[in-house]
mmCIF file of N, CA and C in Angstrom:
data_model
loop_
_atom_site.group_PDB
_atom_site.id
_atom_site.type_symbol
_atom_site.label_atom_id
_atom_site.label_comp_id
_atom_site.label_asym_id
_atom_site.label_seq_id
_atom_site.Cartn_x
_atom_site.Cartn_y
_atom_site.Cartn_z
ATOM 1 N N MET A 441 0.811 -1.185 0.000
ATOM 2 C CA MET A 441 0.000 0.000 0.000
ATOM 3 C C MET A 441 0.861 1.258 0.000
ATOM 4 N N ILE A 442 2.000 1.183 0.643
ATOM 5 C CA ILE A 442 2.874 2.356 0.662
ATOM 6 C C ILE A 442 3.461 2.608 -0.721
ATOM 7 N N ALA A 443 3.780 1.555 -1.438
ATOM 8 C CA ALA A 443 4.332 1.710 -2.784
ATOM 9 C C ALA A 443 3.301 2.336 -3.723
ATOM 10 N N PHE A 444 2.020 2.148 -3.439
ATOM 11 C CA PHE A 444 0.937 2.683 -4.272
ATOM 12 C C PHE A 444 0.525 4.085 -3.839
ATOM 13 N N PHE A 445 1.177 4.657 -2.797
ATOM 14 C CA PHE A 445 0.755 5.923 -2.189
ATOM 15 C C PHE A 445 0.743 7.080 -3.187
ATOM 16 N N LYS A 446 1.775 7.187 -4.012
ATOM 17 C CA LYS A 446 1.817 8.312 -4.960
ATOM 18 C C LYS A 446 0.688 8.217 -5.981
ATOM 19 N N TYR A 447 0.320 7.016 -6.380
ATOM 20 C CA TYR A 447 -0.801 6.850 -7.301
ATOM 21 C C TYR A 447 -2.122 7.131 -6.578
ATOM 22 N N ALA A 448 -2.197 6.758 -5.309
ATOM 23 C CA ALA A 448 -3.411 6.992 -4.524
ATOM 24 C C ALA A 448 -3.672 8.491 -4.383
ATOM 25 N N ILE A 449 -2.611 9.272 -4.202
ATOM 26 C CA ILE A 449 -2.763 10.733 -4.083
ATOM 27 C C ILE A 449 -3.387 11.282 -5.364
ATOM 28 N N VAL A 450 -2.877 10.868 -6.507
ATOM 29 C CA VAL A 450 -3.406 11.352 -7.790
ATOM 30 C C VAL A 450 -4.863 10.935 -7.958
ATOM 31 N N ILE A 451 -5.173 9.685 -7.639
ATOM 32 C CA ILE A 451 -6.551 9.197 -7.764
ATOM 33 C C ILE A 451 -7.479 9.948 -6.823
ATOM 34 N N ILE A 452 -7.024 10.203 -5.595
ATOM 35 C CA ILE A 452 -7.835 10.943 -4.627
ATOM 36 C C ILE A 452 -8.123 12.345 -5.140
ATOM 37 N N PHE A 453 -7.118 13.016 -5.691
ATOM 38 C CA PHE A 453 -7.343 14.371 -6.203
ATOM 39 C C PHE A 453 -8.249 14.363 -7.434
ATOM 40 N N ILE A 454 -8.179 13.353 -8.260
ATOM 41 C CA ILE A 454 -9.087 13.255 -9.411
ATOM 42 C C ILE A 454 -10.523 13.066 -8.929
ATOM 43 N N VAL A 455 -10.715 12.182 -7.949
ATOM 44 C CA VAL A 455 -12.055 11.964 -7.398
ATOM 45 C C VAL A 455 -12.576 13.242 -6.746
ATOM 46 N N ALA A 456 -11.711 13.921 -6.001
ATOM 47 C CA ALA A 456 -12.112 15.170 -5.355
ATOM 48 C C ALA A 456 -12.474 16.230 -6.394
ATOM 49 N N ALA A 457 -11.741 16.286 -7.503
ATOM 50 C CA ALA A 457 -12.040 17.256 -8.558
ATOM 51 C C ALA A 457 -13.380 16.953 -9.219
ATOM 52 N N LEU A 458 -13.705 15.676 -9.369
ATOM 53 C CA LEU A 458 -14.970 15.303 -10.000
ATOM 54 C C LEU A 458 -16.170 15.545 -9.086
ATOM 55 N N LEU A 459 -15.976 15.408 -7.780
ATOM 56 C CA LEU A 459 -17.088 15.505 -6.844
ATOM 57 C C LEU A 459 -17.315 16.897 -6.278
ATOM 58 N N THR A 460 -16.413 17.822 -6.519
ATOM 59 C CA THR A 460 -16.553 19.167 -5.968
ATOM 60 C C THR A 460 -16.744 20.179 -7.088
ATOM 61 N N PRO A 461 -17.248 21.362 -6.733
ATOM 62 C CA PRO A 461 -17.329 22.420 -7.742
ATOM 63 C C PRO A 461 -15.925 22.840 -8.181
ATOM 64 N N PRO A 462 -15.806 23.562 -9.300
ATOM 65 C CA PRO A 462 -14.461 23.940 -9.778
ATOM 66 C C PRO A 462 -13.809 25.003 -8.897
ATOM 67 N N ASP A 463 -13.429 24.570 -7.722
ATOM 68 C CA ASP A 463 -12.803 25.456 -6.748
ATOM 69 C C ASP A 463 -11.673 24.680 -6.074
ATOM 70 N N VAL A 464 -10.499 25.269 -6.048
ATOM 71 C CA VAL A 464 -9.334 24.573 -5.498
ATOM 72 C C VAL A 464 -9.488 24.322 -4.006
ATOM 73 N N LEU A 465 -10.077 25.269 -3.289
ATOM 74 C CA LEU A 465 -10.216 25.124 -1.839
ATOM 75 C C LEU A 465 -11.094 23.929 -1.477
ATOM 76 N N THR A 466 -12.233 23.794 -2.129
ATOM 77 C CA THR A 466 -13.104 22.660 -1.803
ATOM 78 C C THR A 466 -12.476 21.335 -2.231
ATOM 79 N N GLN A 467 -11.715 21.364 -3.310
ATOM 80 C CA GLN A 467 -11.023 20.147 -3.732
ATOM 81 C C GLN A 467 -10.013 19.729 -2.672
ATOM 82 N N MET A 468 -9.257 20.685 -2.146
ATOM 83 C CA MET A 468 -8.281 20.379 -1.091
ATOM 84 C C MET A 468 -8.979 19.918 0.186
ATOM 85 N N LEU A 469 -10.122 20.561 0.506
ATOM 86 C CA LEU A 469 -10.851 20.178 1.717
ATOM 87 C C LEU A 469 -11.433 18.774 1.614
ATOM 88 N N MET A 470 -11.693 18.311 0.424
ATOM 89 C CA MET A 470 -12.181 16.941 0.258
ATOM 90 C C MET A 470 -11.021 15.953 0.170
ATOM 91 N N ALA A 471 -9.941 16.317 -0.507
ATOM 92 C CA ALA A 471 -8.812 15.406 -0.689
ATOM 93 C C ALA A 471 -8.032 15.204 0.614
ATOM 94 N N GLY A 472 -7.937 16.228 1.436
ATOM 95 C CA GLY A 472 -7.163 16.150 2.681
ATOM 96 C C GLY A 472 -7.598 15.003 3.583
ATOM 97 N N PRO A 473 -8.866 14.963 3.973
ATOM 98 C CA PRO A 473 -9.312 13.856 4.833
ATOM 99 C C PRO A 473 -9.177 12.482 4.173
ATOM 100 N N LEU A 474 -9.375 12.414 2.851
ATOM 101 C CA LEU A 474 -9.219 11.126 2.168
ATOM 102 C C LEU A 474 -7.773 10.635 2.242
ATOM 103 N N ILE A 475 -6.819 11.548 2.097
ATOM 104 C CA ILE A 475 -5.400 11.172 2.201
ATOM 105 C C ILE A 475 -5.081 10.728 3.627
ATOM 106 N N ILE A 476 -5.633 11.447 4.602
ATOM 107 C CA ILE A 476 -5.416 11.067 6.006
ATOM 108 C C ILE A 476 -6.012 9.682 6.278
ATOM 109 N N LEU A 477 -7.214 9.426 5.775
ATOM 110 C CA LEU A 477 -7.827 8.112 5.966
ATOM 111 C C LEU A 477 -7.020 7.006 5.284
ATOM 112 N N TYR A 478 -6.456 7.293 4.114
ATOM 113 C CA TYR A 478 -5.613 6.300 3.431
ATOM 114 C C TYR A 478 -4.373 5.997 4.273
ATOM 115 N N GLY A 479 -3.751 7.038 4.820
ATOM 116 C CA GLY A 479 -2.588 6.834 5.688
ATOM 117 C C GLY A 479 -2.940 6.044 6.936
ATOM 118 N N LEU A 480 -4.094 6.353 7.543
ATOM 119 C CA LEU A 480 -4.526 5.598 8.726
ATOM 120 C C LEU A 480 -4.798 4.137 8.390
ATOM 121 N N SER A 481 -5.349 3.894 7.217
ATOM 122 C CA SER A 481 -5.605 2.497 6.836
ATOM 123 C C SER A 481 -4.300 1.727 6.678
ATOM 124 N N ILE A 482 -3.258 2.387 6.181
ATOM 125 C CA ILE A 482 -1.950 1.731 6.077
ATOM 126 C C ILE A 482 -1.433 1.372 7.467
ATOM 127 N N LEU A 483 -1.566 2.301 8.417
ATOM 128 C CA LEU A 483 -1.105 2.037 9.782
ATOM 129 C C LEU A 483 -1.908 0.908 10.426
ATOM 130 N N ILE A 484 -3.216 0.894 10.212
ATOM 131 C CA ILE A 484 -4.057 -0.159 10.796
ATOM 132 C C ILE A 484 -3.689 -1.525 10.224
ATOM 133 N N VAL A 485 -3.454 -1.584 8.929
ATOM 134 C CA VAL A 485 -3.064 -2.853 8.307
ATOM 135 C C VAL A 485 -1.732 -3.337 8.878
ATOM 136 N N LYS A 486 -0.788 -2.421 9.100
ATOM 137 C CA LYS A 486 0.499 -2.819 9.676
ATOM 138 C C LYS A 486 0.343 -3.342 11.101
ATOM 139 N N MET A 487 -0.594 -2.762 11.867
ATOM 140 C CA MET A 487 -0.802 -3.224 13.241
ATOM 141 C C MET A 487 -1.517 -4.569 13.272
ATOM 142 N N VAL A 488 -2.507 -4.739 12.433
ATOM 143 C CA VAL A 488 -3.309 -5.957 12.441
ATOM 144 C C VAL A 488 -2.568 -7.120 11.795
ATOM 145 N N ASN A 489 -1.857 -6.842 10.714
ATOM 146 C CA ASN A 489 -1.183 -7.892 9.955
ATOM 147 C C ASN A 489 0.276 -7.490 9.727
ATOM 148 N N PRO A 490 1.120 -7.643 10.749
ATOM 149 C CA PRO A 490 2.520 -7.231 10.571
ATOM 150 C C PRO A 490 3.234 -8.115 9.550
ATOM 151 N N ALA A 491 4.091 -7.494 8.769
ATOM 152 C CA ALA A 491 4.830 -8.220 7.733
ATOM 153 C C ALA A 491 5.957 -9.017 8.380
ATOM 154 N N GLU A 492 6.205 -10.205 7.828
ATOM 155 C CA GLU A 492 7.318 -11.016 8.315
ATOM 156 C C GLU A 492 8.606 -10.519 7.673
ATOM 157 N N ASP A 493 9.716 -10.770 8.342
ATOM 158 C CA ASP A 493 11.003 -10.432 7.759
ATOM 159 C C ASP A 493 11.247 -11.295 6.537
ATOM 160 N N GLU A 494 12.021 -10.773 5.593
ATOM 161 C CA GLU A 494 12.326 -11.532 4.385
ATOM 162 C C GLU A 494 13.129 -12.785 4.699
ATOM 163 N N ASP A 495 13.969 -12.731 5.724
ATOM 164 C CA ASP A 495 14.764 -13.888 6.109
ATOM 165 C C ASP A 495 13.854 -15.031 6.554
ATOM 166 N N ASP A 496 12.786 -14.704 7.290
ATOM 167 C CA ASP A 496 11.857 -15.737 7.751
ATOM 168 C C ASP A 496 11.165 -16.403 6.578
ATOM 169 N N GLU A 497 10.808 -15.617 5.560
ATOM 170 C CA GLU A 497 10.141 -16.178 4.385
ATOM 171 C C GLU A 497 11.085 -17.114 3.633
ATOM 172 N N ASP A 498 12.355 -16.741 3.524
ATOM 173 C CA ASP A 498 13.329 -17.588 2.836
ATOM 174 C C ASP A 498 13.500 -18.911 3.568
ATOM 175 N N GLU A 499 13.543 -18.867 4.901
ATOM 176 C CA GLU A 499 13.687 -20.085 5.680
ATOM 177 C C GLU A 499 12.470 -20.987 5.503
ATOM 178 N N ASP A 500 11.271 -20.391 5.467
ATOM 179 C CA ASP A 500 10.053 -21.185 5.268
ATOM 180 C C ASP A 500 10.075 -21.870 3.910
ATOM 181 N N GLU A 501 10.523 -21.162 2.868
ATOM 182 C CA GLU A 501 10.594 -21.750 1.534
ATOM 183 C C GLU A 501 11.602 -22.888 1.486
ATOM 184 N N GLU A 502 12.738 -22.731 2.194
ATOM 185 C CA GLU A 502 13.752 -23.780 2.226
ATOM 186 C C GLU A 502 13.209 -25.021 2.938
ATOM 187 N N GLU A 503 12.467 -24.822 4.034
ATOM 188 C CA GLU A 503 11.896 -25.949 4.769
ATOM 189 C C GLU A 503 10.872 -26.681 3.912
ATOM 190 N N GLU A 504 10.046 -25.931 3.179
ATOM 191 C CA GLU A 504 9.036 -26.552 2.325
ATOM 192 C C GLU A 504 9.692 -27.342 1.197
ATOM 193 N N SER A 505 10.743 -26.801 0.600
ATOM 194 C CA SER A 505 11.405 -27.514 -0.494
ATOM 195 C C SER A 505 12.105 -28.763 0.033
ATOM 196 N N ALA A 506 12.655 -28.693 1.237
ATOM 197 C CA ALA A 506 13.301 -29.864 1.822
ATOM 198 C C ALA A 506 12.261 -30.944 2.114
ATOM 199 N N THR A 507 11.087 -30.552 2.577
ATOM 200 C CA THR A 507 10.012 -31.505 2.849
ATOM 201 C C THR A 507 9.543 -32.167 1.573
ATOM 202 N N VAL A 508 9.424 -31.400 0.522
ATOM 203 C CA VAL A 508 8.996 -31.945 -0.763
ATOM 204 C C VAL A 508 10.027 -32.932 -1.299
ATOM 205 N N GLN A 509 11.307 -32.628 -1.154
ATOM 206 C CA GLN A 509 12.355 -33.504 -1.622
ATOM 207 C C GLN A 509 12.336 -34.817 -0.842
ATOM 208 N N ILE A 510 12.099 -34.753 0.448
ATOM 209 C CA ILE A 510 12.051 -35.965 1.273
ATOM 210 C C ILE A 510 10.853 -36.815 0.859
ATOM 211 N N GLU A 511 9.717 -36.196 0.619
ATOM 212 C CA GLU A 511 8.537 -36.927 0.201
ATOM 213 C C GLU A 511 8.720 -37.561 -1.172
ATOM 214 N N ASP A 512 9.469 -36.907 -2.056
ATOM 215 C CA ASP A 512 9.714 -37.447 -3.383
ATOM 216 C C ASP A 512 10.554 -38.724 -3.330
ATOM 217 N N HIS A 513 11.475 -38.826 -2.374
ATOM 218 C CA HIS A 513 12.345 -39.979 -2.260
ATOM 219 C C HIS A 513 11.610 -41.207 -1.719
ATOM 220 N N LYS A 514 10.473 -41.037 -1.083
ATOM 221 C CA LYS A 514 9.734 -42.162 -0.477
ATOM 222 C C LYS A 514 9.004 -42.909 -1.486
#
């Protein structure tokens, strides 16, 4: 979600431009809270579902491949 943040900003401003009258102030007043909510959703996702370290994922893949190799020999 963080990698998509710059695209999310553009999409939020496009949506705000479509939903508001042609006034920069109202567009900013609509886009601001949406950007804040997007940032809060990123934080909530990190708290609820923390990412594993890449080293842990590599070890899990190695264990799975070793298990598969052992099963193949039987």
